[in-house]
GROMACS .gro file of C-alpha atoms in nm:
model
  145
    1UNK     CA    1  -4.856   2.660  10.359
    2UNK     CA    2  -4.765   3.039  10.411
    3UNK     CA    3  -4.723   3.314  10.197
    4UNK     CA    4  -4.420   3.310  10.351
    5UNK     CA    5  -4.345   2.981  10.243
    6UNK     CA    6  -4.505   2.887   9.904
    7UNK     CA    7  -4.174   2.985   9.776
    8UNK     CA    8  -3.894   2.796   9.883
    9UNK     CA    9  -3.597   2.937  10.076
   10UNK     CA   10  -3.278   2.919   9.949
   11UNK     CA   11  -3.047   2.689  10.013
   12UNK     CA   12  -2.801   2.775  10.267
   13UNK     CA   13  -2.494   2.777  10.077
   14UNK     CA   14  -2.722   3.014   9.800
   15UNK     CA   15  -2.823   3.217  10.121
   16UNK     CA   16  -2.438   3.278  10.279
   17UNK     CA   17  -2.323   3.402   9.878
   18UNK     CA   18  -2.609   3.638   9.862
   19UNK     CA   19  -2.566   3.770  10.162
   20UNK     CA   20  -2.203   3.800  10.203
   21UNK     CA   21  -2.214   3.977   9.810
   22UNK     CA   22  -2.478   4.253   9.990
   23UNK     CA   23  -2.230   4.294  10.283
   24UNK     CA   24  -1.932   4.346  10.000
   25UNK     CA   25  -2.177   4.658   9.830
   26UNK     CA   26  -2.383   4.813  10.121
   27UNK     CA   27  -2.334   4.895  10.512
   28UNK     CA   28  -2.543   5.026  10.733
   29UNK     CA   29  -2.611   5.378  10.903
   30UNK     CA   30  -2.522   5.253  11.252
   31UNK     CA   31  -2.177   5.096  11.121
   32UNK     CA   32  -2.097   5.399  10.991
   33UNK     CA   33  -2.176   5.567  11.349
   34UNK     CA   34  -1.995   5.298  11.528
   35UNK     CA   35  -1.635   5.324  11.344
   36UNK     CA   36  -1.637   5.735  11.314
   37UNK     CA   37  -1.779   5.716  11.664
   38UNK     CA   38  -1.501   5.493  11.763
   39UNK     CA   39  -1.213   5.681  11.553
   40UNK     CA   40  -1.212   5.359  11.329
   41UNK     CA   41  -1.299   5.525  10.962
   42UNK     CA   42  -1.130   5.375  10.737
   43UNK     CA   43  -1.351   5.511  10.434
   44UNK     CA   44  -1.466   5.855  10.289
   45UNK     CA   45  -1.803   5.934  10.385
   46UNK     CA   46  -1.940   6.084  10.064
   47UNK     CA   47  -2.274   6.285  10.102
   48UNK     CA   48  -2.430   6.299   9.713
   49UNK     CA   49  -2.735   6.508   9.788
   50UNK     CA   50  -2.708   6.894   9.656
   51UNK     CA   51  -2.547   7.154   9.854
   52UNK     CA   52  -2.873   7.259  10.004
   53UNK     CA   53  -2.975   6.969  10.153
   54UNK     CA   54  -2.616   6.902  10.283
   55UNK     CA   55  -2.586   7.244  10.435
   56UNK     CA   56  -2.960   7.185  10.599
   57UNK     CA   57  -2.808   6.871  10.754
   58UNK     CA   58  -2.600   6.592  10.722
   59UNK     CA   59  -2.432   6.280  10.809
   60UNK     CA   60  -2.151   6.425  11.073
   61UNK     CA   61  -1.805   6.369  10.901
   62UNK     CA   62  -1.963   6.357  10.577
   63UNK     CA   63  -1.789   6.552  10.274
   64UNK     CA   64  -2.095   6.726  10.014
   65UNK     CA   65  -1.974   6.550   9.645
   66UNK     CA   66  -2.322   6.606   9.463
   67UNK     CA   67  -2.372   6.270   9.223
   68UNK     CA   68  -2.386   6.459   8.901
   69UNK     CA   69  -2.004   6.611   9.051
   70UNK     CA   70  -1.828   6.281   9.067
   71UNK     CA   71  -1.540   6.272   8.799
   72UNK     CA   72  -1.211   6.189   8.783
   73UNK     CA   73  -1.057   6.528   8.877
   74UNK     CA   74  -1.255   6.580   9.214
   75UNK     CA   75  -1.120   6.238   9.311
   76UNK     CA   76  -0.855   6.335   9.271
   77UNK     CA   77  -0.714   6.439   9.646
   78UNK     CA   78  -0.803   6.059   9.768
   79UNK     CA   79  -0.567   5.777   9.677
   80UNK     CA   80  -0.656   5.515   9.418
   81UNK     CA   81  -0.766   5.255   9.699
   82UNK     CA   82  -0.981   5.503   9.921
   83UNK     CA   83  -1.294   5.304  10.027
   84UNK     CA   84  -1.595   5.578   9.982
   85UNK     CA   85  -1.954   5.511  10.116
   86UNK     CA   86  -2.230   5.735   9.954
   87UNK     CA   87  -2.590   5.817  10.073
   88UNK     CA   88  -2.843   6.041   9.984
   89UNK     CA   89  -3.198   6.129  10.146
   90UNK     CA   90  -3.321   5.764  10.174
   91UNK     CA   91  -3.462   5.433  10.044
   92UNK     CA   92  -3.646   5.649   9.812
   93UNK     CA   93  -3.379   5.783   9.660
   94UNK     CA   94  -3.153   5.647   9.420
   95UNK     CA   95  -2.852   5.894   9.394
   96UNK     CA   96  -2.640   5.662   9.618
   97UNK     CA   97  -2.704   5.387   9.390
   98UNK     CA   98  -2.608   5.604   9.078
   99UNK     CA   99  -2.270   5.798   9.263
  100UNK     CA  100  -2.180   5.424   9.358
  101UNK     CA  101  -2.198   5.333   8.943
  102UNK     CA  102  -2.048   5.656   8.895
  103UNK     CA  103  -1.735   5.580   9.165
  104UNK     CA  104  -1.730   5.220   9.041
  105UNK     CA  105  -1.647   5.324   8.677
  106UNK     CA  106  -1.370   5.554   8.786
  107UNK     CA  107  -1.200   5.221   8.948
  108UNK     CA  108  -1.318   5.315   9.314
  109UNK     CA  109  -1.425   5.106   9.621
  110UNK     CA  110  -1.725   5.174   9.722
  111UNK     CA  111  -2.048   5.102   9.950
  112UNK     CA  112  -2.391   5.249  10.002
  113UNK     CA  113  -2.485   5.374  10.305
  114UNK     CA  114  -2.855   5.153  10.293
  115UNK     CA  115  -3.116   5.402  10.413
  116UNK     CA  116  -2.965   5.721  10.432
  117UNK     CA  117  -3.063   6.015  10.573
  118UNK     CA  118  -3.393   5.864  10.705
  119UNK     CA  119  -3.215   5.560  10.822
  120UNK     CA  120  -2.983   5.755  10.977
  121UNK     CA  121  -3.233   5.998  11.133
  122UNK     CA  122  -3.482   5.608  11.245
  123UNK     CA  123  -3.156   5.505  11.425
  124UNK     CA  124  -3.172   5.791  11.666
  125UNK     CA  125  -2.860   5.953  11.558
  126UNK     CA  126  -2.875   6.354  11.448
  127UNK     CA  127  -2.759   6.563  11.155
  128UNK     CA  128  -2.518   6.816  11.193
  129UNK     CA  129  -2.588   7.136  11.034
  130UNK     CA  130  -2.358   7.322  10.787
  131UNK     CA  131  -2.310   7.699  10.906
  132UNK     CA  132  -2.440   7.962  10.683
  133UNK     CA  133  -2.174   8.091  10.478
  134UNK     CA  134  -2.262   8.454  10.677
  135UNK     CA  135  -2.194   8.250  11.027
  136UNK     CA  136  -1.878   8.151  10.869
  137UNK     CA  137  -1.781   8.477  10.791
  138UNK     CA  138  -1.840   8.651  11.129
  139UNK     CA  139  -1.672   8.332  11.279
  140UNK     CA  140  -1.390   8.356  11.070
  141UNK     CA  141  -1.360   8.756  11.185
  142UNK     CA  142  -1.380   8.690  11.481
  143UNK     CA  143  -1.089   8.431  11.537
  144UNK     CA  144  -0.877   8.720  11.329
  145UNK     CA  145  -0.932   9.017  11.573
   0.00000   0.00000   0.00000
């Protein structure tokens, strides 16, 4: 008998609930790709590092909502039933999971984006850098004169 084995595996029925419950709280990076790739986003993409990190690069589509910013009154400008999915930098980092508890106890949907950044980035897909508030600036000049 295996490591792999010495345990028993689930029963099927056990197996099917556990995993369909997983699918109800997380999706993955390339799903997320796929349906704002596709024009198909039916959610809020909700970056939760800090502004920093955001503006170094992020998640394209994403909107920066720091975790320790989520309250009632910056939720505001979505509708009660908007579907959010969070992420931060990675499986090493639990911000998702506690700006998911945060949404959750303000009565919203919402899913973790498993793996974040670095799942995001091991997927092949790139980050889109915020411009410098400078670049913005001169950009903003520009389109005036």
């Amino acid at each position: 008998m295996s490591v792999v084995s010495e345990t028993p595996a689930a029963p099927p029925h056990v197996a099917a609930a556990h995993f369909a419950r997983r699918l109800e709280l997380e999706t993955d990076c390339w799903d997320v790709h796929a349906a704002t790739r596709d024009g198909d986003a039916d959610f809020v993409l909700l970056d939760v590092r800090t502004p920093a990190l955001y503006a170094r690069g992020h998640v394209p589509g994403a909107v920066s909502l720091p975790r320790r910013e989520i309250d009632a009154g910056r939720l505001a400008v979505w509708p009660m039933d908007t579907l959010f999915v969070v992420y931060c930098a990675g499986p090493h980092c639990n911000g998702a999971d506690k700006a998911a508890l945060a949404l959750a106890g303000l009565g919203r949907r919402v899913k973790l984006m498993i793996g974040g950044v670095t799942g995001w980035l091991d997927e092949g897909l790139a980050l889109e850098p915020s411009p410098s508030p400078l670049a913005e600036a001169a950009a903003a000049g520009q389109r005036q004169g």
